[in-house]
Every structure is written in C-alpha cells, then in structure tokens.
Short mmCIF file of C-alpha atoms in Angstrom, two decimals:
data_model
loop_
_atom_site.label_atom_id
_atom_site.label_comp_id
_atom_site.label_asym_id
_atom_site.label_seq_id
_atom_site.Cartn_x
_atom_site.Cartn_y
_atom_site.Cartn_z
CA MET N 998 170.63 119.58 6.73
CA ARG N 999 169.05 117.49 4.53
CA HIS N 1000 167.74 115.28 6.91
CA SER N 1001 166.32 118.02 8.77
CA THR N 1002 164.80 119.55 5.59
CA THR N 1003 163.18 116.26 4.73
CA ARG N 1004 161.78 115.96 8.55
CA ARG N 1005 160.21 118.95 8.80
CA ASN N 1006 158.54 118.16 5.62
CA VAL N 1007 157.11 114.83 6.81
CA LEU N 1008 156.01 116.73 9.66
CA ARG N 1009 154.20 118.91 7.56
CA GLY N 1010 152.89 116.52 5.31
CA SER N 1011 151.33 114.88 8.50
CA ALA N 1012 149.53 117.81 9.43
CA ALA N 1013 148.59 118.20 5.83
CA THR N 1014 146.42 115.22 5.46
CA VAL N 1015 143.72 116.48 7.50
CA ALA N 1016 144.13 120.20 5.74
CA LEU N 1017 144.23 118.57 2.16
CA ALA N 1018 140.67 116.66 3.18
CA ALA N 1019 139.44 119.67 4.10
CA THR N 1020 139.68 121.09 0.47
CA ALA N 1021 137.51 117.99 -0.71
CA ALA N 1022 135.13 118.44 2.54
CA THR N 1023 132.69 116.37 0.63
CA ALA N 1024 134.88 113.51 0.13
CA THR N 1025 133.58 111.03 2.67
CA GLU N 1026 130.12 111.74 1.29
CA ALA N 1027 131.32 111.50 -2.37
CA HIS N 1028 132.97 108.39 -1.96
CA ALA N 1029 129.66 106.63 -0.97
CA VAL N 1030 128.79 107.62 -4.67
CA PRO N 1031 129.62 104.30 -6.16
CA ARG N 1032 131.74 103.58 -8.84
CA ASP N 1033 129.71 100.43 -10.13
CA GLY N 1034 128.89 101.11 -13.51
CA THR N 1035 126.17 102.69 -12.96
CA GLY N 1036 127.56 106.01 -15.30
CA PRO N 1037 128.97 105.09 -18.76
CA ASN N 1038 131.05 102.59 -19.93
CA ILE N 1039 134.12 104.40 -21.64
CA GLY N 1040 136.04 102.49 -24.11
CA ILE N 1041 139.12 104.16 -25.82
CA LEU N 1042 141.07 101.93 -28.58
CA LEU N 1043 145.00 102.11 -28.46
CA TYR N 1044 146.95 101.13 -31.18
CA ASP N 1045 150.39 101.36 -31.95
CA GLY N 1046 151.66 105.17 -33.01
CA TYR N 1047 148.66 106.91 -31.38
CA SER N 1048 149.22 110.54 -29.86
CA LEU N 1049 149.29 110.72 -26.25
CA LEU N 1050 146.94 113.72 -25.73
CA ASP N 1051 144.16 112.13 -28.07
CA PRO N 1052 143.09 109.29 -25.62
CA THR N 1053 144.30 110.88 -22.36
CA GLY N 1054 142.80 114.42 -22.72
CA PRO N 1055 139.35 112.91 -22.97
CA ALA N 1056 139.87 110.01 -20.48
CA GLU N 1057 140.93 113.19 -18.14
CA VAL N 1058 137.72 114.67 -18.39
CA LEU N 1059 135.23 111.51 -18.92
CA SER N 1060 136.45 109.57 -15.89
CA ARG N 1061 134.97 112.62 -13.85
CA LEU N 1062 131.44 111.69 -14.64
CA PRO N 1063 129.37 109.91 -11.91
CA GLY N 1064 129.94 106.30 -12.12
CA ALA N 1065 131.96 106.39 -15.10
CA THR N 1066 134.71 103.75 -16.18
CA VAL N 1067 136.94 104.14 -18.66
CA THR N 1068 139.04 101.56 -20.10
CA MET N 1069 141.92 101.24 -22.51
CA ILE N 1070 141.49 98.73 -24.65
CA ALA N 1071 144.05 97.44 -27.62
CA ALA N 1072 144.25 94.52 -29.67
CA LYS N 1073 146.07 92.94 -27.19
CA ARG N 1074 146.44 93.85 -23.38
CA GLY N 1075 149.79 95.78 -21.83
CA ALA N 1076 151.46 98.07 -22.84
CA VAL N 1077 150.90 100.51 -26.03
CA ARG N 1078 153.65 103.04 -27.43
CA THR N 1079 152.72 106.43 -28.66
CA ASP N 1080 153.94 107.84 -32.24
CA THR N 1081 157.04 109.15 -30.24
CA GLY N 1082 157.70 105.78 -28.77
CA ASP N 1083 158.88 107.18 -25.62
CA VAL N 1084 155.67 106.73 -23.90
CA ALA N 1085 153.58 104.12 -23.17
CA LEU N 1086 149.88 103.72 -21.75
CA VAL N 1087 148.52 99.92 -20.21
CA ALA N 1088 145.28 98.55 -22.32
CA GLU N 1089 143.52 96.79 -19.37
CA GLN N 1090 141.69 94.89 -22.15
CA SER N 1091 141.88 93.35 -25.28
CA ILE N 1092 139.16 93.96 -28.34
CA ASP N 1093 138.13 90.19 -28.06
CA GLU N 1094 137.04 90.74 -24.32
CA VAL N 1095 134.85 93.78 -25.22
CA ASP N 1096 131.96 93.65 -27.32
CA ARG N 1097 129.40 96.11 -25.62
CA LEU N 1098 130.70 100.11 -25.08
CA ASP N 1099 128.44 103.00 -24.33
CA VAL N 1100 131.14 105.38 -25.46
CA LEU N 1101 134.01 104.25 -28.43
CA LEU N 1102 136.61 106.92 -28.73
CA VAL N 1103 139.25 106.59 -30.89
CA PRO N 1104 142.63 108.38 -30.86
CA GLY N 1105 144.60 109.76 -33.68
CA ALA N 1106 148.13 108.75 -34.61
CA GLY N 1107 151.18 109.83 -36.64
CA ASN N 1108 151.18 108.71 -40.39
CA ARG N 1109 152.79 105.24 -39.48
CA GLY N 1110 149.73 104.59 -36.91
CA THR N 1111 146.91 106.42 -38.76
CA VAL N 1112 147.73 103.96 -42.20
CA ALA N 1113 148.21 100.77 -39.99
CA ALA N 1114 144.92 100.77 -38.19
CA MET N 1115 143.43 101.62 -41.52
CA ASN N 1116 144.40 98.53 -42.92
CA ASP N 1117 143.81 96.60 -39.98
CA LYS N 1118 140.77 94.68 -40.68
CA THR N 1119 140.70 92.77 -37.27
CA LEU N 1120 140.22 96.46 -35.31
CA LEU N 1121 138.15 97.79 -38.11
CA ARG N 1122 135.35 94.83 -37.60
CA TRP N 1123 135.81 95.37 -33.87
CA ILE N 1124 135.28 99.09 -34.11
CA ARG N 1125 131.82 98.27 -36.71
CA ARG N 1126 130.45 95.69 -33.99
CA ILE N 1127 131.13 98.45 -30.93
CA HIS N 1128 129.38 101.03 -32.81
CA ARG N 1129 126.51 99.01 -33.88
CA HIS N 1130 125.22 99.35 -30.31
CA SER N 1131 127.39 102.31 -28.51
CA ARG N 1132 125.44 105.48 -27.69
CA TRP N 1133 128.20 107.25 -28.90
CA THR N 1134 131.14 106.67 -31.17
CA THR N 1135 134.07 109.25 -31.23
CA SER N 1136 137.24 109.96 -32.72
CA VAL N 1137 139.99 112.55 -32.11
CA CYS N 1138 142.68 113.89 -34.73
CA THR N 1139 143.16 111.45 -37.54
CA GLY N 1140 141.23 108.88 -35.56
CA SER N 1141 138.14 109.93 -37.91
CA ILE N 1142 140.02 108.87 -40.95
CA VAL N 1143 140.21 105.37 -38.82
CA LEU N 1144 136.24 105.78 -38.70
CA ALA N 1145 136.26 106.54 -42.16
CA ALA N 1146 138.40 103.21 -42.91
CA ALA N 1147 135.97 101.55 -40.98
CA GLY N 1148 132.89 102.85 -43.33
CA LEU N 1149 131.27 104.61 -40.37
CA LEU N 1150 131.77 107.93 -41.94
CA ASP N 1151 130.45 107.50 -45.86
CA GLY N 1152 127.88 110.72 -46.24
CA ARG N 1153 129.00 112.00 -42.89
CA ARG N 1154 130.29 115.49 -42.17
CA ALA N 1155 133.35 115.27 -39.93
CA THR N 1156 136.43 116.77 -38.63
CA THR N 1157 139.88 115.42 -38.25
CA TYR N 1158 143.96 116.70 -38.21
CA TRP N 1159 144.28 119.93 -39.97
CA ALA N 1160 147.07 118.51 -42.06
CA SER N 1161 145.00 115.50 -42.94
CA ALA N 1162 141.68 117.91 -43.72
CA GLU N 1163 142.29 117.53 -47.57
CA TYR N 1164 142.95 113.61 -47.41
CA LEU N 1165 139.90 112.76 -45.42
CA GLN N 1166 137.67 114.54 -47.97
CA SER N 1167 139.41 113.26 -50.88
CA THR N 1168 139.73 109.94 -50.09
CA PHE N 1169 136.11 109.27 -48.32
CA ASP N 1170 132.66 110.12 -48.77
CA VAL N 1171 133.00 112.62 -45.96
CA THR N 1172 132.48 116.67 -45.64
CA TYR N 1173 135.33 117.93 -43.64
CA LEU N 1174 134.18 120.84 -41.25
CA PRO N 1175 136.93 122.50 -39.61
CA GLN N 1176 135.71 122.92 -36.15
CA ARG N 1177 136.76 121.54 -32.99
CA TYR N 1178 134.70 118.83 -33.12
CA VAL N 1179 131.54 118.03 -35.45
CA ARG N 1180 128.53 115.72 -33.97
CA SER N 1181 126.75 113.70 -37.01
CA GLY N 1182 124.09 111.24 -35.26
CA LYS N 1183 125.85 109.17 -32.70
CA ILE N 1184 129.08 110.22 -34.07
CA ILE N 1185 131.29 112.75 -32.68
CA THR N 1186 134.47 113.59 -34.35
CA ALA N 1187 137.24 116.14 -33.01
CA ALA N 1188 140.02 118.06 -34.39
CA GLY N 1189 143.47 117.32 -33.71
CA VAL N 1190 145.13 116.21 -30.50
CA SER N 1191 144.01 119.07 -27.84
CA ALA N 1192 140.66 119.36 -29.48
CA GLY N 1193 139.67 116.11 -27.81
CA VAL N 1194 139.29 118.02 -24.45
CA ASP N 1195 136.95 120.52 -25.81
CA MET N 1196 134.56 117.20 -27.44
CA ALA N 1197 134.98 115.72 -24.10
CA LEU N 1198 133.45 118.33 -22.42
CA HIS N 1199 130.43 118.40 -24.76
CA LEU N 1200 130.59 114.69 -24.49
CA ALA N 1201 130.21 114.73 -20.84
CA SER N 1202 127.18 117.35 -21.20
CA LEU N 1203 125.36 114.92 -23.57
CA LEU N 1204 126.10 111.89 -21.05
CA SER N 1205 125.07 114.09 -18.01
CA ASP N 1206 123.99 117.50 -18.34
CA ASP N 1207 125.52 121.05 -18.58
CA ASP N 1208 126.02 121.40 -15.00
CA THR N 1209 127.91 118.62 -14.46
CA ALA N 1210 130.35 119.25 -17.59
CA LYS N 1211 130.60 122.26 -16.34
CA ALA N 1212 131.68 121.16 -13.00
CA ILE N 1213 134.03 118.92 -14.54
CA GLN N 1214 135.94 121.77 -16.39
CA LEU N 1215 135.94 123.48 -13.55
CA ALA N 1216 137.28 120.38 -11.86
CA VAL N 1217 140.12 119.98 -14.40
CA GLU N 1218 141.00 123.61 -14.10
CA TYR N 1219 140.04 124.46 -17.69
CA ASP N 1220 140.66 127.89 -18.50
CA PRO N 1221 143.14 127.84 -21.37
CA GLN N 1222 145.60 130.48 -21.87
CA PRO N 1223 147.85 129.42 -24.27
CA PRO N 1224 151.00 131.77 -24.15
CA PHE N 1225 150.92 131.77 -28.24
CA ASP N 1226 147.89 132.28 -30.68
CA SER N 1227 149.02 129.60 -33.12
CA GLY N 1228 146.86 126.70 -32.92
CA ASN N 1229 144.65 127.56 -35.52
CA ALA N 1230 145.49 126.01 -39.01
CA ALA N 1231 143.32 128.33 -41.01
CA GLN N 1232 145.28 131.56 -39.44
CA ALA N 1233 148.86 129.70 -40.02
CA SER N 1234 151.36 130.68 -42.87
CA PRO N 1235 152.49 127.98 -44.68
CA GLN N 1236 155.88 128.39 -43.07
CA LEU N 1237 154.37 127.79 -39.51
CA LYS N 1238 152.73 124.82 -40.95
CA GLU N 1239 155.90 123.15 -42.82
CA ARG N 1240 157.47 123.69 -39.45
CA ALA N 1241 155.11 121.95 -36.96
CA LEU N 1242 154.90 119.21 -39.58
CA ARG N 1243 158.44 118.88 -39.49
CA LEU N 1244 158.51 118.87 -35.89
CA LEU N 1245 155.96 116.06 -35.56
CA ALA N 1246 157.63 113.95 -38.06
CA ALA N 1247 160.95 114.42 -36.49
CA SER N 1248 159.49 113.60 -33.19
CA GLN N 1249 157.86 110.11 -34.26
CA VAL N 1250 159.67 106.77 -34.70
CA MET A 789 128.18 93.36 -47.02
CA ARG A 790 130.70 94.03 -44.36
CA HIS A 791 133.89 92.01 -46.24
CA SER A 792 133.03 94.45 -49.44
CA THR A 793 133.36 97.39 -47.04
CA THR A 794 136.16 96.04 -45.57
CA ARG A 795 138.04 95.27 -48.67
CA ARG A 796 137.19 98.91 -50.01
CA ASN A 797 138.43 100.47 -47.13
CA VAL A 798 141.82 98.27 -47.31
CA LEU A 799 142.40 99.42 -50.86
CA ARG A 800 141.73 102.93 -49.74
CA GLY A 801 144.02 102.78 -46.85
CA SER A 802 146.88 101.02 -49.09
CA ALA A 803 146.53 104.03 -51.55
CA ALA A 804 145.96 106.05 -48.46
CA THR A 805 150.29 105.68 -47.50
CA VAL A 806 150.97 108.08 -50.37
CA ALA A 807 148.68 110.59 -49.49
CA LEU A 808 149.14 110.77 -45.83
CA ALA A 809 152.61 110.80 -46.26
CA ALA A 810 152.03 113.67 -48.62
CA THR A 811 150.42 115.76 -45.79
CA ALA A 812 153.92 115.70 -44.15
CA ALA A 813 156.03 116.11 -47.28
CA THR A 814 159.09 116.88 -45.25
CA ALA A 815 158.90 113.40 -43.39
CA THR A 816 162.12 112.08 -45.06
CA GLU A 817 164.05 115.42 -44.39
CA ALA A 818 162.80 115.51 -40.52
CA HIS A 819 163.49 111.69 -39.96
CA ALA A 820 166.86 112.68 -40.68
CA VAL A 821 166.40 114.97 -37.84
CA PRO A 822 168.10 112.55 -35.09
CA ARG A 823 166.22 111.93 -31.75
CA ASP A 824 169.92 111.29 -29.95
CA GLY A 825 169.26 113.04 -27.24
CA THR A 826 170.59 116.35 -28.67
CA GLY A 827 167.18 117.84 -27.16
CA PRO A 828 166.17 118.05 -23.58
CA ASN A 829 166.38 115.32 -21.69
CA ILE A 830 162.77 115.54 -19.98
CA GLY A 831 161.65 113.09 -16.99
CA ILE A 832 158.19 112.96 -15.65
CA LEU A 833 157.75 111.67 -12.00
CA LEU A 834 154.91 109.03 -11.51
CA TYR A 835 153.70 108.22 -8.21
CA ASP A 836 150.49 106.21 -7.31
CA GLY A 837 147.33 107.97 -7.92
CA TYR A 838 148.60 110.92 -10.40
CA SER A 839 145.66 112.79 -12.62
CA LEU A 840 146.46 111.52 -15.99
CA LEU A 841 146.27 114.83 -17.77
CA ASP A 842 148.81 116.29 -15.69
CA PRO A 843 151.67 114.28 -17.24
CA THR A 844 150.37 113.63 -20.46
CA GLY A 845 149.32 117.15 -21.86
CA PRO A 846 153.01 118.53 -21.09
CA ALA A 847 154.35 115.26 -22.31
CA GLU A 848 152.45 115.44 -25.94
CA VAL A 849 154.06 119.09 -26.30
CA LEU A 850 157.54 118.42 -25.29
CA SER A 851 157.98 115.36 -26.74
CA ARG A 852 157.93 117.93 -30.24
CA LEU A 853 161.22 119.84 -29.18
CA PRO A 854 163.95 118.70 -31.78
CA GLY A 855 165.77 115.69 -30.15
CA ALA A 856 164.14 115.65 -27.11
CA THR A 857 163.55 112.58 -24.99
CA VAL A 858 160.81 112.22 -22.39
CA THR A 859 160.92 109.39 -19.87
CA MET A 860 158.15 108.63 -17.41
CA ILE A 861 160.09 107.62 -14.09
CA ALA A 862 158.60 106.14 -10.68
CA ALA A 863 160.18 104.60 -7.93
CA LYS A 864 160.01 101.36 -9.59
CA ARG A 865 159.81 100.59 -13.33
CA GLY A 866 156.38 99.24 -14.70
CA ALA A 867 152.66 100.70 -14.75
CA VAL A 868 152.05 103.42 -12.63
CA ARG A 869 147.90 104.03 -11.86
CA THR A 870 145.84 107.24 -11.92
CA ASP A 871 143.70 108.92 -9.23
CA THR A 872 140.75 107.10 -10.91
CA GLY A 873 142.44 103.45 -10.59
CA ASP A 874 141.12 102.67 -14.04
CA VAL A 875 144.13 104.25 -16.28
CA ALA A 876 147.94 103.42 -15.89
CA LEU A 877 151.28 104.54 -17.57
CA VAL A 878 154.23 102.79 -17.74
CA ALA A 879 157.39 104.12 -16.25
CA GLU A 880 160.45 103.33 -18.37
CA GLN A 881 162.93 104.11 -15.75
CA SER A 882 163.17 103.91 -11.69
CA ILE A 883 164.47 107.11 -9.39
CA ASP A 884 167.40 104.54 -8.88
CA GLU A 885 168.31 104.84 -12.72
CA VAL A 886 168.00 108.62 -13.38
CA ASP A 887 170.15 111.11 -11.35
CA ARG A 888 170.29 113.81 -14.03
CA LEU A 889 167.61 115.45 -16.01
CA ASP A 890 167.27 118.79 -17.90
CA VAL A 891 163.69 119.16 -17.12
CA LEU A 892 161.64 117.57 -14.34
CA LEU A 893 157.89 117.80 -14.16
CA VAL A 894 156.06 116.64 -11.16
CA PRO A 895 152.22 115.91 -11.82
CA GLY A 896 149.53 116.44 -9.50
CA ALA A 897 147.31 114.21 -8.04
CA GLY A 898 144.33 113.53 -5.53
CA ASN A 899 144.61 113.76 -2.32
CA ARG A 900 145.85 110.32 -1.26
CA GLY A 901 148.39 110.83 -3.87
CA THR A 902 149.38 114.15 -3.10
CA VAL A 903 149.86 113.08 0.62
CA ALA A 904 151.68 109.84 -0.01
CA ALA A 905 154.04 112.03 -2.18
CA MET A 906 154.68 114.64 0.62
CA ASN A 907 155.63 111.85 2.90
CA ASP A 908 157.99 109.49 0.83
CA LYS A 909 161.22 110.34 1.97
CA THR A 910 162.73 109.00 -0.92
CA LEU A 911 160.83 110.52 -3.17
CA LEU A 912 161.52 114.00 -1.98
CA ARG A 913 165.18 113.57 -1.62
CA TRP A 914 165.13 112.59 -5.28
CA ILE A 915 163.73 115.23 -6.38
CA ARG A 916 165.88 117.44 -4.32
CA ARG A 917 168.94 115.81 -6.09
CA ILE A 918 167.57 116.36 -9.79
CA HIS A 919 166.33 119.84 -8.99
CA ARG A 920 170.09 120.77 -8.06
CA HIS A 921 171.48 119.93 -11.96
CA SER A 922 168.36 120.53 -13.44
CA ARG A 923 167.69 123.49 -16.15
CA TRP A 924 164.12 123.59 -15.28
CA THR A 925 162.19 121.94 -12.29
CA THR A 926 158.46 121.96 -13.06
CA SER A 927 154.79 121.10 -11.41
CA VAL A 928 151.58 120.32 -12.51
CA CYS A 929 148.48 120.94 -10.41
CA THR A 930 149.41 119.66 -6.69
CA GLY A 931 152.80 118.77 -8.08
CA SER A 932 153.68 122.41 -6.59
CA ILE A 933 152.98 120.91 -2.81
CA VAL A 934 155.34 117.98 -3.64
CA LEU A 935 158.15 120.38 -4.59
CA ALA A 936 157.10 122.24 -1.66
CA ALA A 937 157.31 119.70 0.42
CA ALA A 938 160.74 118.96 -0.48
CA GLY A 939 161.48 122.33 0.32
CA LEU A 940 162.32 123.55 -3.43
CA LEU A 941 159.40 126.49 -2.89
CA ASP A 942 160.67 128.44 0.34
CA GLY A 943 160.19 132.02 -0.13
CA ARG A 944 158.88 131.64 -3.59
CA ARG A 945 155.75 132.73 -5.35
CA ALA A 946 154.39 129.68 -7.17
CA THR A 947 150.50 128.36 -8.30
CA THR A 948 148.80 125.07 -7.74
CA TYR A 949 145.23 123.36 -7.91
CA TRP A 950 142.73 125.97 -7.42
CA ALA A 951 141.12 124.18 -4.33
CA SER A 952 144.96 123.58 -2.97
CA ALA A 953 145.67 127.10 -3.13
CA GLU A 954 144.78 128.08 0.81
CA TYR A 955 146.57 124.90 1.86
CA LEU A 956 149.51 125.70 -0.20
CA GLN A 957 150.10 129.16 1.39
CA SER A 958 148.98 128.49 4.92
CA THR A 959 151.34 125.22 5.27
CA PHE A 960 154.52 126.44 3.44
CA ASP A 961 156.28 129.50 2.96
CA VAL A 962 155.22 129.96 -0.54
CA THR A 963 153.23 133.11 -1.97
CA TYR A 964 150.25 131.64 -4.46
CA LEU A 965 149.62 133.49 -7.40
CA PRO A 966 146.14 132.77 -9.41
CA GLN A 967 148.07 132.04 -12.68
CA ARG A 968 148.03 129.36 -15.44
CA TYR A 969 151.81 129.01 -14.49
CA VAL A 970 154.54 130.80 -12.38
CA ARG A 971 157.92 131.26 -13.00
CA SER A 972 160.41 131.54 -9.99
CA GLY A 973 164.19 131.10 -10.81
CA LYS A 974 164.39 127.71 -12.54
CA ILE A 975 161.18 126.42 -11.20
CA ILE A 976 158.10 126.98 -13.13
CA THR A 977 154.69 125.48 -11.58
CA ALA A 978 151.43 125.49 -13.17
CA ALA A 979 147.68 125.38 -12.09
CA GLY A 980 145.91 122.37 -11.86
CA VAL A 981 145.15 119.87 -14.76
CA SER A 982 144.77 121.37 -17.94
CA ALA A 983 147.21 124.39 -17.02
CA GLY A 984 149.95 121.86 -17.93
CA VAL A 985 149.62 122.35 -21.52
CA ASP A 986 149.85 126.36 -21.16
CA MET A 987 152.95 126.08 -18.97
CA ALA A 988 154.48 123.41 -21.00
CA LEU A 989 154.22 125.64 -24.28
CA HIS A 990 155.94 128.34 -22.09
CA LEU A 991 158.64 125.90 -21.64
CA ALA A 992 159.05 125.11 -25.02
CA SER A 993 159.78 128.47 -25.60
CA LEU A 994 162.40 128.70 -23.25
CA LEU A 995 163.76 125.30 -24.00
CA SER A 996 164.15 126.52 -27.79
CA ASP A 997 162.42 129.66 -29.00
CA ASP A 998 159.07 131.19 -29.91
CA ASP A 999 158.76 130.07 -33.34
CA THR A 1000 159.44 126.52 -32.40
CA ALA A 1001 156.94 126.38 -29.58
CA LYS A 1002 154.20 128.45 -31.96
CA ALA A 1003 154.97 125.68 -34.45
CA ILE A 1004 154.48 123.14 -31.59
CA GLN A 1005 151.27 124.36 -30.43
CA LEU A 1006 149.77 124.49 -34.26
CA ALA A 1007 151.31 120.72 -34.11
CA VAL A 1008 149.22 119.81 -31.43
CA GLU A 1009 146.44 121.97 -32.80
CA TYR A 1010 145.99 123.96 -29.41
CA ASP A 1011 143.31 126.29 -30.41
CA PRO A 1012 141.16 125.82 -27.58
CA GLN A 1013 137.62 126.25 -27.71
CA PRO A 1014 135.96 124.78 -24.74
CA PRO A 1015 132.00 124.76 -24.85
CA PHE A 1016 131.52 126.12 -21.54
CA ASP A 1017 133.30 129.16 -19.45
CA SER A 1018 133.52 127.47 -16.14
CA GLY A 1019 137.12 126.48 -15.46
CA ASN A 1020 138.40 129.67 -13.86
CA ALA A 1021 137.81 128.87 -9.82
CA ALA A 1022 137.53 132.87 -9.50
CA GLN A 1023 134.68 132.87 -11.39
CA ALA A 1024 132.70 130.02 -10.24
CA SER A 1025 129.83 130.14 -7.83
CA PRO A 1026 130.21 128.20 -4.45
CA GLN A 1027 127.95 125.46 -5.34
CA LEU A 1028 130.01 124.44 -8.79
CA LYS A 1029 133.43 124.62 -6.52
CA GLU A 1030 131.55 122.16 -4.32
CA ARG A 1031 130.18 120.10 -7.45
CA ALA A 1032 133.65 120.10 -8.71
CA LEU A 1033 135.48 118.96 -5.99
CA ARG A 1034 132.85 116.04 -5.36
CA LEU A 1035 132.97 114.89 -8.89
CA LEU A 1036 136.65 114.79 -8.51
CA ALA A 1037 136.76 112.81 -4.94
CA ALA A 1038 133.75 110.37 -6.46
CA SER A 1039 136.01 109.67 -9.34
CA GLN A 1040 139.10 108.73 -7.13
CA VAL A 1041 139.73 105.73 -5.45
#
C-alpha cells in the first residue's frame, strides 16, 4: 500500500518536472543571467551566539538581487552556532580571507554573543577595515551595538533591538530612533531580528531600484499577516516585555 | 588612533556586561528553566536546494518556546546548501537517526530541489513515518508539494508558494487556499518563504498558548513594516510576477 502510494507519487513527480518548470517560464532565459559577481558582493558576519533570523532574513532577500553573491563570514571557516546552540550556519570564509565587500551585514545576538563580539578586538578591527571601503555597512538587532563598539556609530542616529535601546544610547554617542531601520550616511541599522527583512528590502532598492525590490518582495511572498499584533515594544505591557525577555533568556545557551 | 578607539570600546564593552545583562533582568531565573526536552521536539527537514528563510524563520520563532528543541535533519548529517548555493545550514541529525518528532517542518525549495524531493522515495517514506506519530506536520512554500507527493494532502485544503498553486491543485487531490497558512487536521501548510514566520507564530500558540506566542512575537520584534506593498500575488501585475520569477530563477543554481 505504501509502496503503491510512493510509486504513484514518483510518477507524478516525474510529470511534475515540466509542470513546475512552467511555473518559472523564464528559467532558461534567467539562467543565462550570469551569477558572476556583476552584482553586489554581500558579506554577513557570523559570530558565536547570533540570532538565526538576523543573518538569514536579509540573506534570503539580498541573494535575489541580480548577480549578487552572499557569503557567510566568521573568525574561522566552519559551523557557527546560534544563541540557542541548536542550529548552525556554515561560514564559507574567514575574516582573514575578506578585505573588500560591497555590503557588510552584522547580525545581532543574545547577551553573551553581543558582549563577546563587543570585546573582540580582531572582529572590531575587521569591521572597521571593511567599512572603510563598503558601499553599505548594515546591522540587525544588537548588531548595531557591535557597530557602535567598533566606533562606527559615533554621533549617528541608529536603531537596535527594543530591549537594548536604552543601553545603546546610554553607552555610546548614538541617538536611538524607534524605527524598523535607520539610515545614517552609508550605515543602515535595523531593529530586532525580523526587522532585518524590512531593512533588506530597502537596501535592495538602494542597490538596484524600487521595481527590483518590489519583485524580490513578491519572490519571497512577503505579505506579512502575523496572527497577533504584539511585535511593537512601544505598545507592549511591562508584563509582556518581561515574558518576552524571559523566553529569550531561557532559549539561549 | 584606531588603537585608542578600540581600547575605549573594549572598556565600554566590559562595563556593558552588567548593563546588557540588566536588559534581561530575569536571565538568572530564566536560565533555571531547563532546556531538557520538556518542550516540543521540533525537526526541520533540509534537502538540497531549500530556500533559506523557509526553515530559519520558523526555527527562530519555535526555538523560543519553553523547553523546545529545534533540530535540522537531512538524508545525511552535515552542510546542506540552499537554492542559491551560497549558504548552508548544518544538518545535526540524519533521517535514520530520527523516528519521532512532535513537530515536523518541511521547507520549500526552488524547482530543482522541489522536484528532487518529490522523487526521493526514502525522504517521502521518512516523512510519512514521522507524520504517523507527529503532533503537527507542517510545511512552508513548496514544502506542501513535497507533503502532497508523500500522499499526506489527499483530499485536504492547503496552501503553497503563489507560483506553484496551480501546479499543486492540478497535480494532487488538494484544494488550494490563498492564505498565509492553512490548517487541515494536524497538518499546517504555509504560503511562500516569509509566510513561515506567520505560520510558526500560529503553531507556537497551538503548542503553548496565545500569551506565549505573543511574547515570542515581541521577542523577535515582529512588527512588520515592509517598504513596499508588493508581496501579495493576487494584487501583483503579470509583469511583476514574471520579474519575480526571473529573479528567483537567476539566483538559483
């Protein structure tokens, strides 16, 4: 019974090849578009304890830019674990191998990962070196605190994770703005975690044009409809904020 | 100059430890909450050519559930590459090592990856085996086509990636609903890519309660504000749809 089910599906699967290909009728033409670095060279810095969606949301969006390359980068090549310790992305290159990027993105992390990155002289020095020649230097969540620790946000306006806003403003010469993303010169900071997707679409329009960015938004079917309306800290109760921070802390190693 | 800058930031970084910890005042108490599998055991199936945000958006959300474990699973342990070929997540376990999950999530992929998964008898057999005992069997994007190929959607209502809706409905005994996510019994299918985040918040409420899911939404600061309003295929022009599919195809290997 299971066998015949499998068999039937495999036959459908074979027939599917044509049908599915048809849904992307321009595939052939599109594949003619070379992925040869004619587009932006985008590097995302991974460090121990980052939050998974911070690098992956923007990577999903920015990887759809014509000719774009997205490279995960870390102190050393290999697996880099998230704040939960459950999941790892592969760093394809080490910071020693990268000295030029069109776009640098620094994700956020839990408390442990953020503080460690802020105190990593080698990482901060690399961030400053890449920033010197980047077209855009960007961050998601507490990644803006890492940029601030590198001295890149002095005298600037920026955003960060809602629970880190007071810390960012009181520790550095930064004016916090409670926005999804804030552009200051060639630096763009995004608010917490999911805000990286909104920032990446804005960045996509800056790297190409509005029509391309709109097509990317459709390509990732980004028509958000959260089942709740609880994602804005300015409207959240102290109880909900405490609960959110407790869940975060409990999920992190 | 750079040295003194670095020095100053490192000192601030040290002072930051306390300050940042204070932003998660309940951290100590929270860390007392064991991550010992008292929560749901969530498995995400990776296969060559998946779309990065499909597994990572839901993983970010679901990993915040109390006691939850999120495991990336594939045919074999090790790095599994996305549709662009640029990025890889690490599969921590092979399907041979996993015979029970509270939640199974099957992400979507590009045309190549989806068709390959539909034709992988071993993968489909494992999906059916896990589904038999799962609390929830879920998919994102064309992951619903893989569930359909496994025979799990016969006679059901489901959603999928907008460009694959016609294929899903014409190939399988499935009624397509143009919704962010569709629940049919213990199966929940999500629309394309970013819809996995909305589905995961709904699933989080089913696995815990609304207050916990709302706190998770705040924890990931999910207050979406896309710079454009182009993510809904039902409202998109044929030109925009063609452009989106061309960008997708061109970005995939």
